[in-house]
CSV table of C-alpha atoms in Angstrom, one decimal:
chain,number,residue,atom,x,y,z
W,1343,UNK,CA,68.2,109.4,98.8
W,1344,UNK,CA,70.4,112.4,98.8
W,1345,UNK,CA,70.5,113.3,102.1
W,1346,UNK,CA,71.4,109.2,103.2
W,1347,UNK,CA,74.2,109.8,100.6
W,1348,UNK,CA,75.0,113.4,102.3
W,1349,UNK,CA,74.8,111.5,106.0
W,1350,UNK,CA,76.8,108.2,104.2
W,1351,UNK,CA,79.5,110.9,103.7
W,1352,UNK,CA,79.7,112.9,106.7
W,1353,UNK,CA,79.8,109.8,108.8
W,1354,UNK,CA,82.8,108.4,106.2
W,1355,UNK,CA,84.6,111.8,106.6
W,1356,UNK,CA,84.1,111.9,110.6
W,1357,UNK,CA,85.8,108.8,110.7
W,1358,UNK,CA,88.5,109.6,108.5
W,1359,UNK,CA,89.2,112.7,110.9
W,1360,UNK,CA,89.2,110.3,113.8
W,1361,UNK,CA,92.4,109.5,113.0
W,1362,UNK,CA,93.6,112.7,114.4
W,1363,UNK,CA,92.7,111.9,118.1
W,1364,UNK,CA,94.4,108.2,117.6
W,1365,UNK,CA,94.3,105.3,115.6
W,1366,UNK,CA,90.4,103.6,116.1
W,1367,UNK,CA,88.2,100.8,115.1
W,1368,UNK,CA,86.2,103.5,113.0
W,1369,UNK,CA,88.9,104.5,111.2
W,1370,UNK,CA,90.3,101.3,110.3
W,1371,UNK,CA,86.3,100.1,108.6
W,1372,UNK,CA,86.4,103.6,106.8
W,1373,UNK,CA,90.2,103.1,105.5
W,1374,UNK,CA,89.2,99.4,104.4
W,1375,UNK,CA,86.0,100.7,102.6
W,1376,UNK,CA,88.4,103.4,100.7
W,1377,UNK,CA,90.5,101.0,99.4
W,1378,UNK,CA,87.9,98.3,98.1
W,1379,UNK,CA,86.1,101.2,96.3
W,1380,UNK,CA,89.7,102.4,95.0
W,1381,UNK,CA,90.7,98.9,94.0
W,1382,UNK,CA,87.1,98.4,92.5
W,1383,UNK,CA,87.5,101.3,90.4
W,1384,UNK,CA,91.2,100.4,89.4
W,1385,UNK,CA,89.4,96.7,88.2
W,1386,UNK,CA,87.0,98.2,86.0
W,1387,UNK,CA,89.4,100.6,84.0
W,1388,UNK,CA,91.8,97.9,83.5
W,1389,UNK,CA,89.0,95.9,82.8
W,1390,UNK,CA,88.0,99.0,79.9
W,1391,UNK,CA,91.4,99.5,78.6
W,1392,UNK,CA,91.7,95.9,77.8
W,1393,UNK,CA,88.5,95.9,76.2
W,1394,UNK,CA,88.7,98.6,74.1
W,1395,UNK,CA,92.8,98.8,73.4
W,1396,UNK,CA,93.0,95.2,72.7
W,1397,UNK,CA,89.6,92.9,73.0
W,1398,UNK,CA,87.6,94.9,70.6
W,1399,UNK,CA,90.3,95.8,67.3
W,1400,UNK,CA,91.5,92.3,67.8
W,1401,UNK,CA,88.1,90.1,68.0
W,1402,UNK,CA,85.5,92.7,67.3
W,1403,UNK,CA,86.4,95.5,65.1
W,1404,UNK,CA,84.6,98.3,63.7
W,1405,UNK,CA,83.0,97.2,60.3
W,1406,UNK,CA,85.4,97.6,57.5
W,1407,UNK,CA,88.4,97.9,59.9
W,1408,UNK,CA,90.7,94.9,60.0
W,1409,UNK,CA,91.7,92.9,63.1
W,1410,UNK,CA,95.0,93.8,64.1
W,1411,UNK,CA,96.7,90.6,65.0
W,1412,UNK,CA,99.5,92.1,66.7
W,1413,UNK,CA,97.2,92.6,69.7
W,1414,UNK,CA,97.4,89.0,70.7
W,1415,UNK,CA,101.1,89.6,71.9
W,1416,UNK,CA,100.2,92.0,74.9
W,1417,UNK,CA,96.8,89.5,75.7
W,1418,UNK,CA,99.5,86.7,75.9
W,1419,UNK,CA,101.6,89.1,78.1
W,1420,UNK,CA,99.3,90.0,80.2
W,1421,UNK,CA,97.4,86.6,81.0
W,1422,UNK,CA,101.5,85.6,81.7
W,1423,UNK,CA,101.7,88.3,85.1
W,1424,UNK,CA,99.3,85.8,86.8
W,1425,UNK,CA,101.3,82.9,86.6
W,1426,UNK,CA,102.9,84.8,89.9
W,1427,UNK,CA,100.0,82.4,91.7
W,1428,UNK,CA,101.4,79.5,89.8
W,1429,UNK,CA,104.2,77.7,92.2
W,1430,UNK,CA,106.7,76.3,89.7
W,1431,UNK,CA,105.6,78.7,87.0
W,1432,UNK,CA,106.4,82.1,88.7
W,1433,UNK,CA,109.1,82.8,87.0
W,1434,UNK,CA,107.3,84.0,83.6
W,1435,UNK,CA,105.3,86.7,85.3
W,1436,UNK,CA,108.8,88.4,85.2
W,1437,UNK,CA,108.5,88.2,81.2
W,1438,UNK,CA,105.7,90.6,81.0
W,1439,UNK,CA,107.4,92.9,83.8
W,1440,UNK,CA,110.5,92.7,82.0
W,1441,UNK,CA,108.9,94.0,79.1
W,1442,UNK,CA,107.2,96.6,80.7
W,1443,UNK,CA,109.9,97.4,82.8
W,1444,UNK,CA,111.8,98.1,79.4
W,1445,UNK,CA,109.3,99.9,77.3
W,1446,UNK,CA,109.1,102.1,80.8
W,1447,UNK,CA,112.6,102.8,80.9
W,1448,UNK,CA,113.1,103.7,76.9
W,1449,UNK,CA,109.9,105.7,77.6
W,1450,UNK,CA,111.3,107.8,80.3
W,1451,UNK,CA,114.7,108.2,78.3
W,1452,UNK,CA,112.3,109.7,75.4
W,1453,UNK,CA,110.5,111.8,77.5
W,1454,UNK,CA,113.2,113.3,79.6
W,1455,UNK,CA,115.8,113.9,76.7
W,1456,UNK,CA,113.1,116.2,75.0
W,1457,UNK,CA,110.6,117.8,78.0
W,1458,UNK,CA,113.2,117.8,81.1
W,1459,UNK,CA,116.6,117.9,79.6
W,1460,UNK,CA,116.8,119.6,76.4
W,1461,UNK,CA,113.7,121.8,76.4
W,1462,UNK,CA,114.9,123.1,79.6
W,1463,UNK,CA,118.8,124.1,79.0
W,1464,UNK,CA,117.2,125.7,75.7
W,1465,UNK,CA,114.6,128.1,77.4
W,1466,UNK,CA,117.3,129.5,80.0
W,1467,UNK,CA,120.0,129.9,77.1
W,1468,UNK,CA,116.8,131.9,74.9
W,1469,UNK,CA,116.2,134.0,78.0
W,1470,UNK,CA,117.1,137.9,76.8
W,1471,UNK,CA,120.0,138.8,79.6
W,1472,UNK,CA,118.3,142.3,80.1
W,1473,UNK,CA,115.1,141.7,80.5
W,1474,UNK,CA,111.6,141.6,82.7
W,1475,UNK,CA,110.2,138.2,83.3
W,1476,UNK,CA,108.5,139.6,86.5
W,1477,UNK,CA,109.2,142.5,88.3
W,1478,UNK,CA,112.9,143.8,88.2
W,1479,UNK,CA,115.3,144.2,85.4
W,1480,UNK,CA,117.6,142.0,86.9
W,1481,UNK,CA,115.3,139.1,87.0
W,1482,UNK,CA,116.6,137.1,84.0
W,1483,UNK,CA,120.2,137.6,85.1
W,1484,UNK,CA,119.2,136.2,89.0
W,1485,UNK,CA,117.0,133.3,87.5
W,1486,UNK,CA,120.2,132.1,85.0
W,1487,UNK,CA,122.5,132.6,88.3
W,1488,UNK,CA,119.5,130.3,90.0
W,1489,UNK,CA,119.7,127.6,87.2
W,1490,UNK,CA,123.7,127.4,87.3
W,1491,UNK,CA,124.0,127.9,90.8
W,1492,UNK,CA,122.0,125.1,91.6
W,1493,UNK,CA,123.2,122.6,89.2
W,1494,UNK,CA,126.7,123.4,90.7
W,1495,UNK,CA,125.5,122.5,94.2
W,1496,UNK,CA,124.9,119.5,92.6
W,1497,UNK,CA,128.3,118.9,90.9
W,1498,UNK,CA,130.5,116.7,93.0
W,1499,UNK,CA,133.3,115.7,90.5
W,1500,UNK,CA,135.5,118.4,92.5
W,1501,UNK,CA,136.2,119.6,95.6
W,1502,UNK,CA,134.1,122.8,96.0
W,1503,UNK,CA,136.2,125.7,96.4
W,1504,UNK,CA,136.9,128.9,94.9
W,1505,UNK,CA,134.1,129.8,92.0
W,1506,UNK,CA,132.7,126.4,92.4
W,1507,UNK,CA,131.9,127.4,96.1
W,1508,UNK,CA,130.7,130.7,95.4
W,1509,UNK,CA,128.0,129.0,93.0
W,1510,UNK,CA,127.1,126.2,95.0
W,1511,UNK,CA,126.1,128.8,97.7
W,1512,UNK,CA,123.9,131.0,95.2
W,1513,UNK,CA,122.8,127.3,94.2
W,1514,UNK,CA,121.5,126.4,97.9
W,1515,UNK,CA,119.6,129.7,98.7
W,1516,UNK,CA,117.9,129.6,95.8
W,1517,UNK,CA,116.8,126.1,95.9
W,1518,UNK,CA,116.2,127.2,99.8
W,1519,UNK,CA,113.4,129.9,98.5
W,1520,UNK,CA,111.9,127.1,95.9
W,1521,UNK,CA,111.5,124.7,98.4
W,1522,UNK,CA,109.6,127.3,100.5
W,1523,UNK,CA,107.4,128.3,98.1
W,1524,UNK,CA,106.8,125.1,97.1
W,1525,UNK,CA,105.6,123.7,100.6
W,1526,UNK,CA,103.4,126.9,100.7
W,1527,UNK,CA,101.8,126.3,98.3
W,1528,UNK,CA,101.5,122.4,99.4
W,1529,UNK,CA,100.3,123.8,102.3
W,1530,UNK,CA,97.8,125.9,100.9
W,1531,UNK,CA,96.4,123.2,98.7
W,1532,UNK,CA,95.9,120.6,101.6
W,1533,UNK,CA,94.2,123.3,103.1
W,1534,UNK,CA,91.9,124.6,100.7
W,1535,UNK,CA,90.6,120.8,100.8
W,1536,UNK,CA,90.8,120.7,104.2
W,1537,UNK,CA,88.2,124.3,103.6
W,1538,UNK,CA,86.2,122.0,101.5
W,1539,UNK,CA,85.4,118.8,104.1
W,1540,UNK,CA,84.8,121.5,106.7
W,1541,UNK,CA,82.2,123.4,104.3
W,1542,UNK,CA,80.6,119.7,103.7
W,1543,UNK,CA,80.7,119.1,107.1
W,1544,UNK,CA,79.1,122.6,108.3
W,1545,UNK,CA,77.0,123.6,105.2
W,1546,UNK,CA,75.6,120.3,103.6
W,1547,UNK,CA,75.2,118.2,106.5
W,1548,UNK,CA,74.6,120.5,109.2
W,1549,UNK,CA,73.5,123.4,107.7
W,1550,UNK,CA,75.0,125.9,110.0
W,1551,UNK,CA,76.7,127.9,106.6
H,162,UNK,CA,116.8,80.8,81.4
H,163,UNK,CA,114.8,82.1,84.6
H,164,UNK,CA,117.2,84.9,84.9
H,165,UNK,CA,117.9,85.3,81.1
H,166,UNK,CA,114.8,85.1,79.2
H,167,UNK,CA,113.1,88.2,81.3
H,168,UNK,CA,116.4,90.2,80.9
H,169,UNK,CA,116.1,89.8,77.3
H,170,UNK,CA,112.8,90.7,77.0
H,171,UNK,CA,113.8,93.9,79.1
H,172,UNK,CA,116.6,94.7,76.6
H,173,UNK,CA,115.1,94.2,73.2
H,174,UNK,CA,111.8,95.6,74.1
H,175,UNK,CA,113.7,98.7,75.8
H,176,UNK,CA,116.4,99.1,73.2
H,177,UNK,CA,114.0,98.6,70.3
H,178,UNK,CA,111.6,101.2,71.9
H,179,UNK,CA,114.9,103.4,72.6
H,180,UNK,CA,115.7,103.4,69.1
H,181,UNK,CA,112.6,104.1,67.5
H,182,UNK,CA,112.6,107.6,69.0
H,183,UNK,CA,115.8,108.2,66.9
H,184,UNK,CA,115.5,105.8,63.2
H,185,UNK,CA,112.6,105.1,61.8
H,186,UNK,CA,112.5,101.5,60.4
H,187,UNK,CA,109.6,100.9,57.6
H,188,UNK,CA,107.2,98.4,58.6
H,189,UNK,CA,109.0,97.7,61.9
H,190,UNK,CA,108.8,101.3,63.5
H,191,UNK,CA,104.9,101.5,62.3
H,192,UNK,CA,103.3,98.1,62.9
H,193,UNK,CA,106.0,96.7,66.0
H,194,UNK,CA,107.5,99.2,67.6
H,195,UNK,CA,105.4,102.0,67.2
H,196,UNK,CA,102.6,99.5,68.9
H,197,UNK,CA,105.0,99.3,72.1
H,198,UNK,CA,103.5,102.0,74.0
H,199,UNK,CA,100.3,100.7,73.3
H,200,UNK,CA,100.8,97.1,74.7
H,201,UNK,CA,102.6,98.3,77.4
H,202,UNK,CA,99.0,100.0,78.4
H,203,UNK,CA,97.8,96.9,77.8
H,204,UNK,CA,99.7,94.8,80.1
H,205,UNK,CA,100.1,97.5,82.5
H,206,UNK,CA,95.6,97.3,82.7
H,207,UNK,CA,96.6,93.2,83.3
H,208,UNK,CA,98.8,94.0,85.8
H,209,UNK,CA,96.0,96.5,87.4
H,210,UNK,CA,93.6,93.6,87.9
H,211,UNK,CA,96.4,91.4,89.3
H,212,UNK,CA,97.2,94.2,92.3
H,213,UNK,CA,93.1,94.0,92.6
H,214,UNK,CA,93.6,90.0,92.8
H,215,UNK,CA,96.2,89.9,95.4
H,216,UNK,CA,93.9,92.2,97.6
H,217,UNK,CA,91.1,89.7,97.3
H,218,UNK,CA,93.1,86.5,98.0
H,219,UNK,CA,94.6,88.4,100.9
H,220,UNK,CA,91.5,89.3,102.4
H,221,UNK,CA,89.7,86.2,101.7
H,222,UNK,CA,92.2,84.5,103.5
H,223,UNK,CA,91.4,86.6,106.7
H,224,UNK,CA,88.0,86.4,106.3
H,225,UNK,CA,87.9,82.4,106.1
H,226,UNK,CA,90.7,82.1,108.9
H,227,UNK,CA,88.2,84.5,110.7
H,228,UNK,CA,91.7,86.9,111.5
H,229,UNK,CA,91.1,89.6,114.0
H,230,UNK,CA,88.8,92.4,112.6
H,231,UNK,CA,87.6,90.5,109.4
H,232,UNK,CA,84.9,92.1,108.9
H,233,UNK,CA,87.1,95.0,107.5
H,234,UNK,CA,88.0,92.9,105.2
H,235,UNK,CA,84.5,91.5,104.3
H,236,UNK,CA,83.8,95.3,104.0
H,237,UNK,CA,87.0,96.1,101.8
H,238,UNK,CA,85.9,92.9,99.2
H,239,UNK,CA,82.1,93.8,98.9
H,240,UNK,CA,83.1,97.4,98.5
H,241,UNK,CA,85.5,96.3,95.7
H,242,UNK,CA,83.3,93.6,93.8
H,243,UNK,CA,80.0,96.1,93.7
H,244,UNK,CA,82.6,99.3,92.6
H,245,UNK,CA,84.3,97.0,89.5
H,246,UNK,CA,81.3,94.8,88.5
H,247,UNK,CA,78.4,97.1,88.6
H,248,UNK,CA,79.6,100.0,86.3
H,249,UNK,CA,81.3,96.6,83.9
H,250,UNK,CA,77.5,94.9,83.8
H,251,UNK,CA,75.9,98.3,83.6
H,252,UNK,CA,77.4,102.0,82.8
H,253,UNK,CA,79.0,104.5,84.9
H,254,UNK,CA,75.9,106.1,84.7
H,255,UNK,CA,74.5,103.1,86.7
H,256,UNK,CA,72.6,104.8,89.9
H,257,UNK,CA,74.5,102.7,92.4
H,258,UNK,CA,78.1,103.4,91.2
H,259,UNK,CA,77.1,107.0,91.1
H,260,UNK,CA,75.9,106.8,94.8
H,261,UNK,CA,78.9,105.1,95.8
H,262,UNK,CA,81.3,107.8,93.7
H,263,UNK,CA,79.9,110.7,95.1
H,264,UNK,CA,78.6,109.6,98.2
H,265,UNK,CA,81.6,107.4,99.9
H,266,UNK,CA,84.4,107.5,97.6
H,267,UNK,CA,85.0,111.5,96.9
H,268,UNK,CA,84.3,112.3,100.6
H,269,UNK,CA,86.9,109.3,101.5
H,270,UNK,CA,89.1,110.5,99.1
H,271,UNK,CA,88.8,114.3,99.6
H,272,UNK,CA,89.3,113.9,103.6
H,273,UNK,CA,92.3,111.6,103.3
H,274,UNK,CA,94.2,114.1,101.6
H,275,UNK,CA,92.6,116.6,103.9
H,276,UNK,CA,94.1,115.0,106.4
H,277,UNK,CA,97.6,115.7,105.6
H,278,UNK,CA,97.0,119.4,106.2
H,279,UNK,CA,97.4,118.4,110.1
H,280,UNK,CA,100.8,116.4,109.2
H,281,UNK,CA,102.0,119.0,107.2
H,282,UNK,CA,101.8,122.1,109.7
H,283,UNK,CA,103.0,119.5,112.5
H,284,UNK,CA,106.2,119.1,109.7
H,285,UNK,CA,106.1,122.9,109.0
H,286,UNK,CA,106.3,123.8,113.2
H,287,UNK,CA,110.0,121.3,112.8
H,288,UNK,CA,110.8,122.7,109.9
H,289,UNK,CA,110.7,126.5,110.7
H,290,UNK,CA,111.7,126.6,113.6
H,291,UNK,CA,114.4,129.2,112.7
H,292,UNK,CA,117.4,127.2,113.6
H,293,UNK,CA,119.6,128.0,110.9
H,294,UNK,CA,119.9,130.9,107.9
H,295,UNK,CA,118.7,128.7,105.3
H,296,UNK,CA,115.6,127.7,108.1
H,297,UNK,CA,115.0,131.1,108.4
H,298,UNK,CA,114.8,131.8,104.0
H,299,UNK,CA,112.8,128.5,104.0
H,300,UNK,CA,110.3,130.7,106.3
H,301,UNK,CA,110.0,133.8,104.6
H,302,UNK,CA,109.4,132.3,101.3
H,303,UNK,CA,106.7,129.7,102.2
H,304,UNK,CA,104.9,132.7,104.7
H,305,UNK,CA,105.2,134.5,101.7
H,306,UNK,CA,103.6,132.4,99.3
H,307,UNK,CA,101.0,131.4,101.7
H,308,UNK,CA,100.2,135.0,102.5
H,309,UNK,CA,100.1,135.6,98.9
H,310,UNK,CA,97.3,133.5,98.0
H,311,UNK,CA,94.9,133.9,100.9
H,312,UNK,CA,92.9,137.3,101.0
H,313,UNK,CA,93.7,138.0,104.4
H,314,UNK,CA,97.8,138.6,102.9
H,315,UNK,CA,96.4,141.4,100.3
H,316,UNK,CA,95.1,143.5,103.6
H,317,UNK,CA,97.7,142.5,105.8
H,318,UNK,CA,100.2,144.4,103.1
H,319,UNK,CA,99.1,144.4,99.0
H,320,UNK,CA,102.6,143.4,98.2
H,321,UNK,CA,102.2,140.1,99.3
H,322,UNK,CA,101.0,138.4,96.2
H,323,UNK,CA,102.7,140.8,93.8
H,324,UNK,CA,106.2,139.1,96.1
H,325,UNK,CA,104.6,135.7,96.4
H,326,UNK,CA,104.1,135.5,92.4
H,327,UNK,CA,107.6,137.1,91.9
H,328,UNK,CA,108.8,134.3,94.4
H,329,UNK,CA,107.7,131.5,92.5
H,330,UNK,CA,108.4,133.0,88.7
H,331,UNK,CA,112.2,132.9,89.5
H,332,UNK,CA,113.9,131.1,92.4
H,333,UNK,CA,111.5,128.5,92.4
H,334,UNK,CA,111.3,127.5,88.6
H,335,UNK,CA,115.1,128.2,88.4
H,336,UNK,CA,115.8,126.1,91.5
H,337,UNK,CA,113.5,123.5,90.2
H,338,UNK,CA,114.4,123.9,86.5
H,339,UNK,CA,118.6,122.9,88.2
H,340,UNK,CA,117.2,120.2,89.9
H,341,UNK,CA,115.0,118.7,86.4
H,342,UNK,CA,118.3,119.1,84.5
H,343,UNK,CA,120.1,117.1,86.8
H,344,UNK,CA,117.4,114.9,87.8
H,345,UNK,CA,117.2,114.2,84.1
H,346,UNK,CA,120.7,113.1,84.3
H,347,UNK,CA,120.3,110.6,86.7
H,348,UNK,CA,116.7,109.1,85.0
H,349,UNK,CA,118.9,108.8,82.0
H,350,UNK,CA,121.5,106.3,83.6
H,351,UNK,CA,119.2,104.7,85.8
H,352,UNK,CA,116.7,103.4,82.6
H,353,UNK,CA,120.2,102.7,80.9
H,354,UNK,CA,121.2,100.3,83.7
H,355,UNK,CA,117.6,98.7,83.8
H,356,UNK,CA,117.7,98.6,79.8
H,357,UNK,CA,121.1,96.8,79.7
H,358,UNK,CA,120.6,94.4,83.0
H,359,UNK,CA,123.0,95.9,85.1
H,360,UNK,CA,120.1,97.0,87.9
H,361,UNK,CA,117.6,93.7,88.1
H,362,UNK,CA,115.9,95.1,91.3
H,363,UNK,CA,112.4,95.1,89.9
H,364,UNK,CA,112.3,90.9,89.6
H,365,UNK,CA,112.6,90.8,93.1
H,366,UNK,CA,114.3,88.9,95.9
H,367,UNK,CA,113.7,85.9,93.9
């Protein structure tokens, strides 16, 4: 059975890597198979989370646990989305999104006030002026310049010139070396699984490594 | 009341959830609000399924209109059906979702993203070619990096992942720390806007 599954997945991955020479009629059967799977595994852990977020404490709790009615409000919500098949009712699938949409929104205020915003200004502000984060002395001095310099790039509520063009420029080398660095290492991590299909390829299927 | 109704479900629900973060309300914050993020998981799962149901009707159309290629689609729903009912009626554990996980999925999975390595070094030959200045520090810095973290860098010259580490520690979190703060900024109005109705994009053309 292993080695079907091992030959399953080299054919699979061969006709993934088809794509490269043009689009094909193998490619197309291994691209639908990938999404049924993917949408077949999406089903069952929505399927799990309703069952045990909101089926289970509501209608079958734990012994000596209560039910907790409240859970009968996002069950109602979420049997509303499908009325989007319904043709005069569609309109109510949009009071489930709506309430997503707003618990998603307040959620991403209250994350990025504390994790992106504030915890971030704070750390650079802490950062000892004199002082080694990696290699040189100066490093904490050219990472605050990076920081300031880049949200000053940024600022367009005046007409860069003078200081505010001076920073700007530190601002758009820097972020020029992040955004190096961070396609290298994109690159580097699309190719160590790139590394990995190849080893499958050579080493489990065909045994040549 | 088609427009309003979803709006103000939007705004209390977001407002209400808003607030929470900042007063606690006794009774309110623990049993309603507090709950918010929970349902939201909730109807998000709901909403999971329906993305899975609009696949199937799709496809079942084209397999019943017999469109061009429908067997793709015949392929796509079987695929789906066995992948969500078998570990739901069984376990995870269950031989055939396991053969399916490992066998098919993981290697489709692993080479589709595999696959962007080509893209990206096609998008990397545009990208450096050393046009400009800032072309040219985009170079350096990603050879860098990359020479960094392959063993072939460290022989080539050993300061090469000592660089490619001092690279990343400060221009790239400082130039990505300026771009969260304003980022932040800009996530901040644009959940304000959706909170208090002004952006309505997500109910569609309708």
């Amino acid at each position: 059975m292993e080695t079907v599954g091992i030959w399953i997945g080299a054919l699979c991955t061969l006709a993934i890597f088809s794509f490269l020479l043009r689009e094909n009629p193998f490619f197309r059967t291994a691209e639908h198979l990938f999404i049924g799977l993917a949408a077949g595994l999406g089903i069952f852990y929505g399927y799990q989370t309703i069952v045990s977020n909101a089926w289970t404490p509501l209608f079958n709790p734990d012994p000596g646990e209560a039910r907790k009615w409240f859970l009968i409000v996002p069950l109602v919500l979420g049997v509303l989305l499908y009325t989007r098949f319904l043709k005069k009712g569609k309109w109510i699938s949009r009071i489930p999104l709506g309430f997503l949409v707003g618990v998603g929104s307040a959620l991403a205020i209250r994350g990025v006030i504390g994790a992106s915003f504030m915890s971030q200004i704070v750390a650079t502000m802490e950062l000892p002026l004199w002082h080694t984060m990696a290699k040189f002395k100066i490093d904490a001095i050219l990472f605050i310049l990076g920081v300031i310099g880049t949200l000053i790039y940024f600022f367009f509520s005046r007409e860069q010139k003078g200081p505010l063009k001076v920073g700007a420029s530190i601002g758009k080398w820097v972020m020029m070396l992040a955004f190096g660095a961070a396609f290298g290492n994109t690159v580097m991590a699309r190719m160590s699984l790139l590394v990995g299909r190849i080893y499958f390829l050579l080493g489990e299927w065909l045994h040549i490594l | 009341m088609r427009r309003e109704v979803p709006i103000v479900v939007t705004f209390v629900s977001g407002i209400l959830f808003l607030l929470d973060y900042f007063i606690k309300i006794p009774y309110v914050s623990e049993n309603v609000v507090g709950q918010f993020l929970d349902w939201a998981i909730i109807v998000a799962a709901f909403a999971l399924i329906l993305g899975a149901a609009n696949i199937f009707r799709i496809h079942i159309y084209k397999i019943v209109k017999g469109k061009k290629e429908w067997w793709n689609s015949l392929i796509l729903l079987v695929a789906m059906l066995v992948m969500a009912v078998v570990p739901i009626i069984w376990t995870q554990q269950n031989a055939v979702y396991t053969f399916l996980f490992k066998n098919i999925f993981e290697n489709l999975n692993g080479t589709m993203f595999a696959l962007l390595a080509f893209y990206i070094a096609s998008a990397a030959y545009r990208a450096f070619r050393v046009r400009t200045k800032e072309a040219a520090v985009l170079l350096v810095s990603a050879v860098v990096v990359m020479l960094g973290a392959t063993p072939i860098g460290a022989k080539i010259w050993s300061g090469f992942p000592e660089y490619s580490g001092w690279l990343q520690t400060i221009f790239t979190t400082a130039g990505m720390r300026g771009i969260m703060i304003g980022a932040s900024l800009g996530a901040i109005v644009t959940a304000l806007r959706t909170i208090f109705g002004i952006d309505r994009s997500y109910f569609g053309g309708q």
